[in-house]
PDB file of C-alpha atoms in Angstrom:
ATOM      1  CA  MET C   1     -44.392  33.531 -20.596  1.00  0.00           C
ATOM      2  CA  TYR C   2     -40.688  33.363 -21.341  1.00  0.00           C
ATOM      3  CA  ILE C   3     -38.406  31.058 -19.381  1.00  0.00           C
ATOM      4  CA  ILE C   4     -34.686  30.561 -18.866  1.00  0.00           C
ATOM      5  CA  VAL C   5     -33.683  27.235 -17.529  1.00  0.00           C
ATOM      6  CA  VAL C   6     -30.258  26.649 -16.029  1.00  0.00           C
ATOM      7  CA  TYR C   7     -29.233  23.230 -14.583  1.00  0.00           C
ATOM      8  CA  ASP C   8     -26.523  21.804 -12.596  1.00  0.00           C
ATOM      9  CA  VAL C   9     -26.973  18.026 -12.589  1.00  0.00           C
ATOM     10  CA  ASN C  10     -24.870  14.933 -12.160  1.00  0.00           C
ATOM     11  CA  VAL C  11     -23.102  14.072 -15.303  1.00  0.00           C
ATOM     12  CA  ARG C  12     -25.089  10.791 -15.464  1.00  0.00           C
ATOM     13  CA  ARG C  13     -28.276  12.785 -16.021  1.00  0.00           C
ATOM     14  CA  VAL C  14     -27.056  15.651 -18.058  1.00  0.00           C
ATOM     15  CA  ASN C  15     -27.953  14.139 -21.533  1.00  0.00           C
ATOM     16  CA  HIS C  16     -31.311  13.109 -20.411  1.00  0.00           C
ATOM     17  CA  VAL C  17     -32.113  16.678 -19.155  1.00  0.00           C
ATOM     18  CA  LYS C  18     -30.599  18.238 -22.442  1.00  0.00           C
ATOM     19  CA  LYS C  19     -32.716  15.995 -24.660  1.00  0.00           C
ATOM     20  CA  PHE C  20     -35.875  16.605 -22.654  1.00  0.00           C
ATOM     21  CA  LEU C  21     -35.394  20.498 -22.704  1.00  0.00           C
ATOM     22  CA  ARG C  22     -34.448  20.420 -26.487  1.00  0.00           C
ATOM     23  CA  ARG C  23     -37.960  19.213 -27.268  1.00  0.00           C
ATOM     24  CA  HIS C  24     -39.415  22.390 -25.598  1.00  0.00           C
ATOM     25  CA  LEU C  25     -36.843  25.189 -25.645  1.00  0.00           C
ATOM     26  CA  HIS C  26     -33.940  26.778 -27.405  1.00  0.00           C
ATOM     27  CA  TRP C  27     -30.578  25.552 -26.360  1.00  0.00           C
ATOM     28  CA  VAL C  28     -28.419  28.553 -25.513  1.00  0.00           C
ATOM     29  CA  GLN C  29     -25.165  27.070 -24.319  1.00  0.00           C
ATOM     30  CA  ASN C  30     -23.864  24.478 -21.923  1.00  0.00           C
ATOM     31  CA  SER C  31     -26.578  23.956 -19.230  1.00  0.00           C
ATOM     32  CA  VAL C  32     -28.879  26.759 -20.413  1.00  0.00           C
ATOM     33  CA  PHE C  33     -32.119  26.766 -22.409  1.00  0.00           C
ATOM     34  CA  GLU C  34     -34.632  29.519 -22.935  1.00  0.00           C
ATOM     35  CA  GLY C  35     -37.894  30.007 -24.855  1.00  0.00           C
ATOM     36  CA  GLU C  36     -41.486  31.260 -24.963  1.00  0.00           C
ATOM     37  CA  VAL C  37     -43.917  28.759 -23.334  1.00  0.00           C
ATOM     38  CA  THR C  38     -47.538  28.617 -22.419  1.00  0.00           C
ATOM     39  CA  ARG C  39     -48.513  28.067 -18.751  1.00  0.00           C
ATOM     40  CA  ALA C  40     -49.319  24.398 -19.590  1.00  0.00           C
ATOM     41  CA  GLU C  41     -45.997  23.825 -21.365  1.00  0.00           C
ATOM     42  CA  TYR C  42     -44.225  25.391 -18.417  1.00  0.00           C
ATOM     43  CA  GLU C  43     -45.938  22.940 -16.048  1.00  0.00           C
ATOM     44  CA  ARG C  44     -45.063  20.049 -18.337  1.00  0.00           C
ATOM     45  CA  ILE C  45     -41.455  21.065 -18.375  1.00  0.00           C
ATOM     46  CA  LYS C  46     -41.324  21.305 -14.494  1.00  0.00           C
ATOM     47  CA  ALA C  47     -42.990  17.980 -13.981  1.00  0.00           C
ATOM     48  CA  GLY C  48     -40.809  16.377 -16.615  1.00  0.00           C
ATOM     49  CA  LEU C  49     -37.598  17.689 -15.061  1.00  0.00           C
ATOM     50  CA  ARG C  50     -38.714  16.530 -11.626  1.00  0.00           C
ATOM     51  CA  GLU C  51     -38.890  13.053 -13.087  1.00  0.00           C
ATOM     52  CA  ILE C  52     -35.544  13.112 -14.513  1.00  0.00           C
ATOM     53  CA  ILE C  53     -33.422  14.772 -11.838  1.00  0.00           C
ATOM     54  CA  ASP C  54     -32.365  13.554  -8.342  1.00  0.00           C
ATOM     55  CA  GLU C  55     -33.702  16.158  -6.171  1.00  0.00           C
ATOM     56  CA  ASN C  56     -31.107  15.554  -3.408  1.00  0.00           C
ATOM     57  CA  GLU C  57     -28.255  16.038  -5.715  1.00  0.00           C
ATOM     58  CA  ASP C  58     -29.227  18.116  -8.800  1.00  0.00           C
ATOM     59  CA  SER C  59     -30.316  21.598  -9.131  1.00  0.00           C
ATOM     60  CA  VAL C  60     -32.452  23.357 -11.790  1.00  0.00           C
ATOM     61  CA  VAL C  61     -33.448  27.013 -11.651  1.00  0.00           C
ATOM     62  CA  ILE C  62     -36.222  28.291 -13.877  1.00  0.00           C
ATOM     63  CA  TYR C  63     -36.517  32.044 -14.322  1.00  0.00           C
ATOM     64  CA  ARG C  64     -40.010  33.223 -15.286  1.00  0.00           C
ATOM     65  CA  LEU C  65     -40.345  36.354 -17.316  1.00  0.00           C
ATOM     66  CA  ARG C  66     -43.126  38.182 -18.954  1.00  0.00           C
ATOM     67  CA  SER C  67     -41.386  38.488 -22.264  1.00  0.00           C
ATOM     68  CA  GLN C  68     -38.120  37.728 -23.900  1.00  0.00           C
ATOM     69  CA  PRO C  69     -35.404  39.740 -21.949  1.00  0.00           C
ATOM     70  CA  LEU C  70     -32.605  41.918 -23.416  1.00  0.00           C
ATOM     71  CA  ARG C  71     -29.534  39.875 -23.938  1.00  0.00           C
ATOM     72  CA  ASP C  72     -25.904  40.708 -24.451  1.00  0.00           C
ATOM     73  CA  VAL C  73     -23.654  38.107 -25.841  1.00  0.00           C
ATOM     74  CA  LEU C  74     -19.850  38.337 -25.277  1.00  0.00           C
ATOM     75  CA  GLY C  75     -17.626  36.132 -27.294  1.00  0.00           C
ATOM     76  CA  THR C  76     -19.121  33.539 -29.424  1.00  0.00           C
ATOM     77  CA  GLU C  77     -22.902  32.806 -29.424  1.00  0.00           C
ATOM     78  CA  LYS C  78     -22.972  29.041 -29.374  1.00  0.00           C
ATOM     79  CA  ASN C  79     -26.472  28.798 -30.821  1.00  0.00           C
ATOM     80  CA  PRO C  80     -27.638  32.142 -32.153  1.00  0.00           C
ATOM     81  CA  MET C  81     -31.269  33.003 -31.340  1.00  0.00           C
ATOM     82  CA  GLU C  82     -31.713  34.586 -34.884  1.00  0.00           C
ATOM     83  CA  ASP C  83     -31.881  30.998 -36.178  1.00  0.00           C
ATOM     84  CA  ILE C  84     -35.227  30.459 -34.485  1.00  0.00           C
ATOM     85  CA  ILE C  85     -36.861  33.969 -34.413  1.00  0.00           C
TER      86      ILE C  85
ATOM     87  CA  MET E   1     -31.362  46.634 -13.256  1.00  0.00           C
ATOM     88  CA  TYR E   2     -31.195  42.931 -12.573  1.00  0.00           C
ATOM     89  CA  ILE E   3     -28.929  40.685 -14.503  1.00  0.00           C
ATOM     90  CA  ILE E   4     -28.439  36.856 -15.016  1.00  0.00           C
ATOM     91  CA  VAL E   5     -25.082  35.926 -16.282  1.00  0.00           C
ATOM     92  CA  VAL E   6     -24.391  32.470 -17.820  1.00  0.00           C
ATOM     93  CA  TYR E   7     -21.126  31.488 -19.113  1.00  0.00           C
ATOM     94  CA  ASP E   8     -19.581  28.618 -21.206  1.00  0.00           C
ATOM     95  CA  VAL E   9     -15.838  29.140 -21.115  1.00  0.00           C
ATOM     96  CA  ASN E  10     -12.710  27.114 -21.584  1.00  0.00           C
ATOM     97  CA  VAL E  11     -11.895  25.311 -18.387  1.00  0.00           C
ATOM     98  CA  ARG E  12      -8.572  27.256 -18.221  1.00  0.00           C
ATOM     99  CA  ARG E  13     -10.510  30.493 -17.777  1.00  0.00           C
ATOM    100  CA  VAL E  14     -13.469  29.266 -15.682  1.00  0.00           C
ATOM    101  CA  ASN E  15     -11.965  30.039 -12.250  1.00  0.00           C
ATOM    102  CA  HIS E  16     -10.964  33.501 -13.309  1.00  0.00           C
ATOM    103  CA  VAL E  17     -14.445  34.303 -14.584  1.00  0.00           C
ATOM    104  CA  LYS E  18     -16.022  32.800 -11.486  1.00  0.00           C
ATOM    105  CA  LYS E  19     -13.697  34.780  -9.260  1.00  0.00           C
ATOM    106  CA  PHE E  20     -14.476  37.987 -11.048  1.00  0.00           C
ATOM    107  CA  LEU E  21     -18.229  37.683 -11.014  1.00  0.00           C
ATOM    108  CA  ARG E  22     -18.263  36.691  -7.389  1.00  0.00           C
ATOM    109  CA  ARG E  23     -17.055  40.217  -6.666  1.00  0.00           C
ATOM    110  CA  HIS E  24     -20.235  41.726  -8.220  1.00  0.00           C
ATOM    111  CA  LEU E  25     -22.934  39.026  -8.197  1.00  0.00           C
ATOM    112  CA  HIS E  26     -24.574  36.159  -6.381  1.00  0.00           C
ATOM    113  CA  TRP E  27     -23.410  32.778  -7.398  1.00  0.00           C
ATOM    114  CA  VAL E  28     -26.422  30.659  -8.254  1.00  0.00           C
ATOM    115  CA  GLN E  29     -24.962  27.385  -9.437  1.00  0.00           C
ATOM    116  CA  ASN E  30     -22.403  26.064 -11.837  1.00  0.00           C
ATOM    117  CA  SER E  31     -21.675  28.773 -14.436  1.00  0.00           C
ATOM    118  CA  VAL E  32     -24.607  31.067 -13.405  1.00  0.00           C
ATOM    119  CA  PHE E  33     -24.597  34.277 -11.444  1.00  0.00           C
ATOM    120  CA  GLU E  34     -27.334  36.889 -10.831  1.00  0.00           C
ATOM    121  CA  GLY E  35     -27.872  40.187  -9.016  1.00  0.00           C
ATOM    122  CA  GLU E  36     -29.001  43.830  -8.932  1.00  0.00           C
ATOM    123  CA  VAL E  37     -26.606  46.151 -10.486  1.00  0.00           C
ATOM    124  CA  THR E  38     -26.362  49.778 -11.439  1.00  0.00           C
ATOM    125  CA  ARG E  39     -25.832  50.608 -15.063  1.00  0.00           C
ATOM    126  CA  ALA E  40     -22.174  51.548 -14.162  1.00  0.00           C
ATOM    127  CA  GLU E  41     -21.628  48.189 -12.519  1.00  0.00           C
ATOM    128  CA  TYR E  42     -23.111  46.421 -15.441  1.00  0.00           C
ATOM    129  CA  GLU E  43     -20.736  48.237 -17.787  1.00  0.00           C
ATOM    130  CA  ARG E  44     -17.913  47.295 -15.588  1.00  0.00           C
ATOM    131  CA  ILE E  45     -18.842  43.692 -15.433  1.00  0.00           C
ATOM    132  CA  LYS E  46     -19.054  43.509 -19.325  1.00  0.00           C
ATOM    133  CA  ALA E  47     -15.676  45.166 -19.712  1.00  0.00           C
ATOM    134  CA  GLY E  48     -14.134  42.937 -17.069  1.00  0.00           C
ATOM    135  CA  LEU E  49     -15.470  39.807 -18.756  1.00  0.00           C
ATOM    136  CA  ARG E  50     -14.274  40.873 -22.264  1.00  0.00           C
ATOM    137  CA  GLU E  51     -10.743  41.110 -20.755  1.00  0.00           C
ATOM    138  CA  ILE E  52     -10.868  37.655 -19.203  1.00  0.00           C
ATOM    139  CA  ILE E  53     -12.530  35.570 -21.939  1.00  0.00           C
ATOM    140  CA  ASP E  54     -11.228  34.496 -25.353  1.00  0.00           C
ATOM    141  CA  GLU E  55     -13.929  35.808 -27.643  1.00  0.00           C
ATOM    142  CA  ASN E  56     -13.235  33.289 -30.347  1.00  0.00           C
ATOM    143  CA  GLU E  57     -13.734  30.370 -28.049  1.00  0.00           C
ATOM    144  CA  ASP E  58     -15.840  31.420 -24.941  1.00  0.00           C
ATOM    145  CA  SER E  59     -19.500  32.484 -24.713  1.00  0.00           C
ATOM    146  CA  VAL E  60     -21.093  34.685 -22.018  1.00  0.00           C
ATOM    147  CA  VAL E  61     -24.858  35.612 -22.163  1.00  0.00           C
ATOM    148  CA  ILE E  62     -26.003  38.464 -19.924  1.00  0.00           C
ATOM    149  CA  TYR E  63     -29.889  38.688 -19.522  1.00  0.00           C
ATOM    150  CA  ARG E  64     -30.992  42.204 -18.490  1.00  0.00           C
ATOM    151  CA  LEU E  65     -34.229  42.569 -16.673  1.00  0.00           C
ATOM    152  CA  ARG E  66     -36.021  45.454 -14.952  1.00  0.00           C
ATOM    153  CA  SER E  67     -36.191  43.627 -11.665  1.00  0.00           C
ATOM    154  CA  GLN E  68     -35.587  40.347  -9.975  1.00  0.00           C
ATOM    155  CA  PRO E  69     -37.510  37.704 -11.814  1.00  0.00           C
ATOM    156  CA  LEU E  70     -39.760  34.971 -10.492  1.00  0.00           C
ATOM    157  CA  ARG E  71     -37.713  31.816 -10.015  1.00  0.00           C
ATOM    158  CA  ASP E  72     -38.511  28.190  -9.259  1.00  0.00           C
ATOM    159  CA  VAL E  73     -35.890  25.840  -7.998  1.00  0.00           C
ATOM    160  CA  LEU E  74     -36.226  22.057  -8.610  1.00  0.00           C
ATOM    161  CA  GLY E  75     -33.980  19.824  -6.506  1.00  0.00           C
ATOM    162  CA  THR E  76     -31.357  21.370  -4.340  1.00  0.00           C
ATOM    163  CA  GLU E  77     -30.758  25.114  -4.304  1.00  0.00           C
ATOM    164  CA  LYS E  78     -26.831  25.255  -4.529  1.00  0.00           C
ATOM    165  CA  ASN E  79     -26.653  28.708  -2.962  1.00  0.00           C
ATOM    166  CA  PRO E  80     -29.889  29.994  -1.574  1.00  0.00           C
ATOM    167  CA  MET E  81     -30.915  33.460  -2.451  1.00  0.00           C
ATOM    168  CA  GLU E  82     -32.379  34.019   1.018  1.00  0.00           C
ATOM    169  CA  ASP E  83     -28.742  34.253   2.368  1.00  0.00           C
ATOM    170  CA  ILE E  84     -28.290  37.544   0.711  1.00  0.00           C
ATOM    171  CA  ILE E  85     -31.695  39.125   0.700  1.00  0.00           C
TER     172      ILE E  85
END
């Protein structure tokens, strides 16, 4: 499956979340990662995030898609997808 | 179609982008909006964003999906979707 992860977490945990997600997904821009994952990877990502965030204060949304969606980039692409495809 | 919009723009333009997107989409969390739009609305959103952002400095990614994707929320949902569905 293909996932897009967006997070809005306290500044104290931002770097930890970013470092964790970078091990699994492609960094798109500030607070956004995406990538193709297996079901097992997806579960590991969810479990890992739950350990890092404060569930009372932080928010992470994971969109689950069947395949990579169409995407339009306006302005500058901070980290072009072509680099990894 | 269903779109997810994520933006990473200079702080001087953040409020303008947010105010503009709020007219068309559901605010999810910091720098993320989503919603069902017609093709015409989608084109208007793209054109409107192009007018607001500095294309040399800012970045906006629009994911285009056929329908609303599955979504998991970890932690606190900043602005629950149920409020608008």
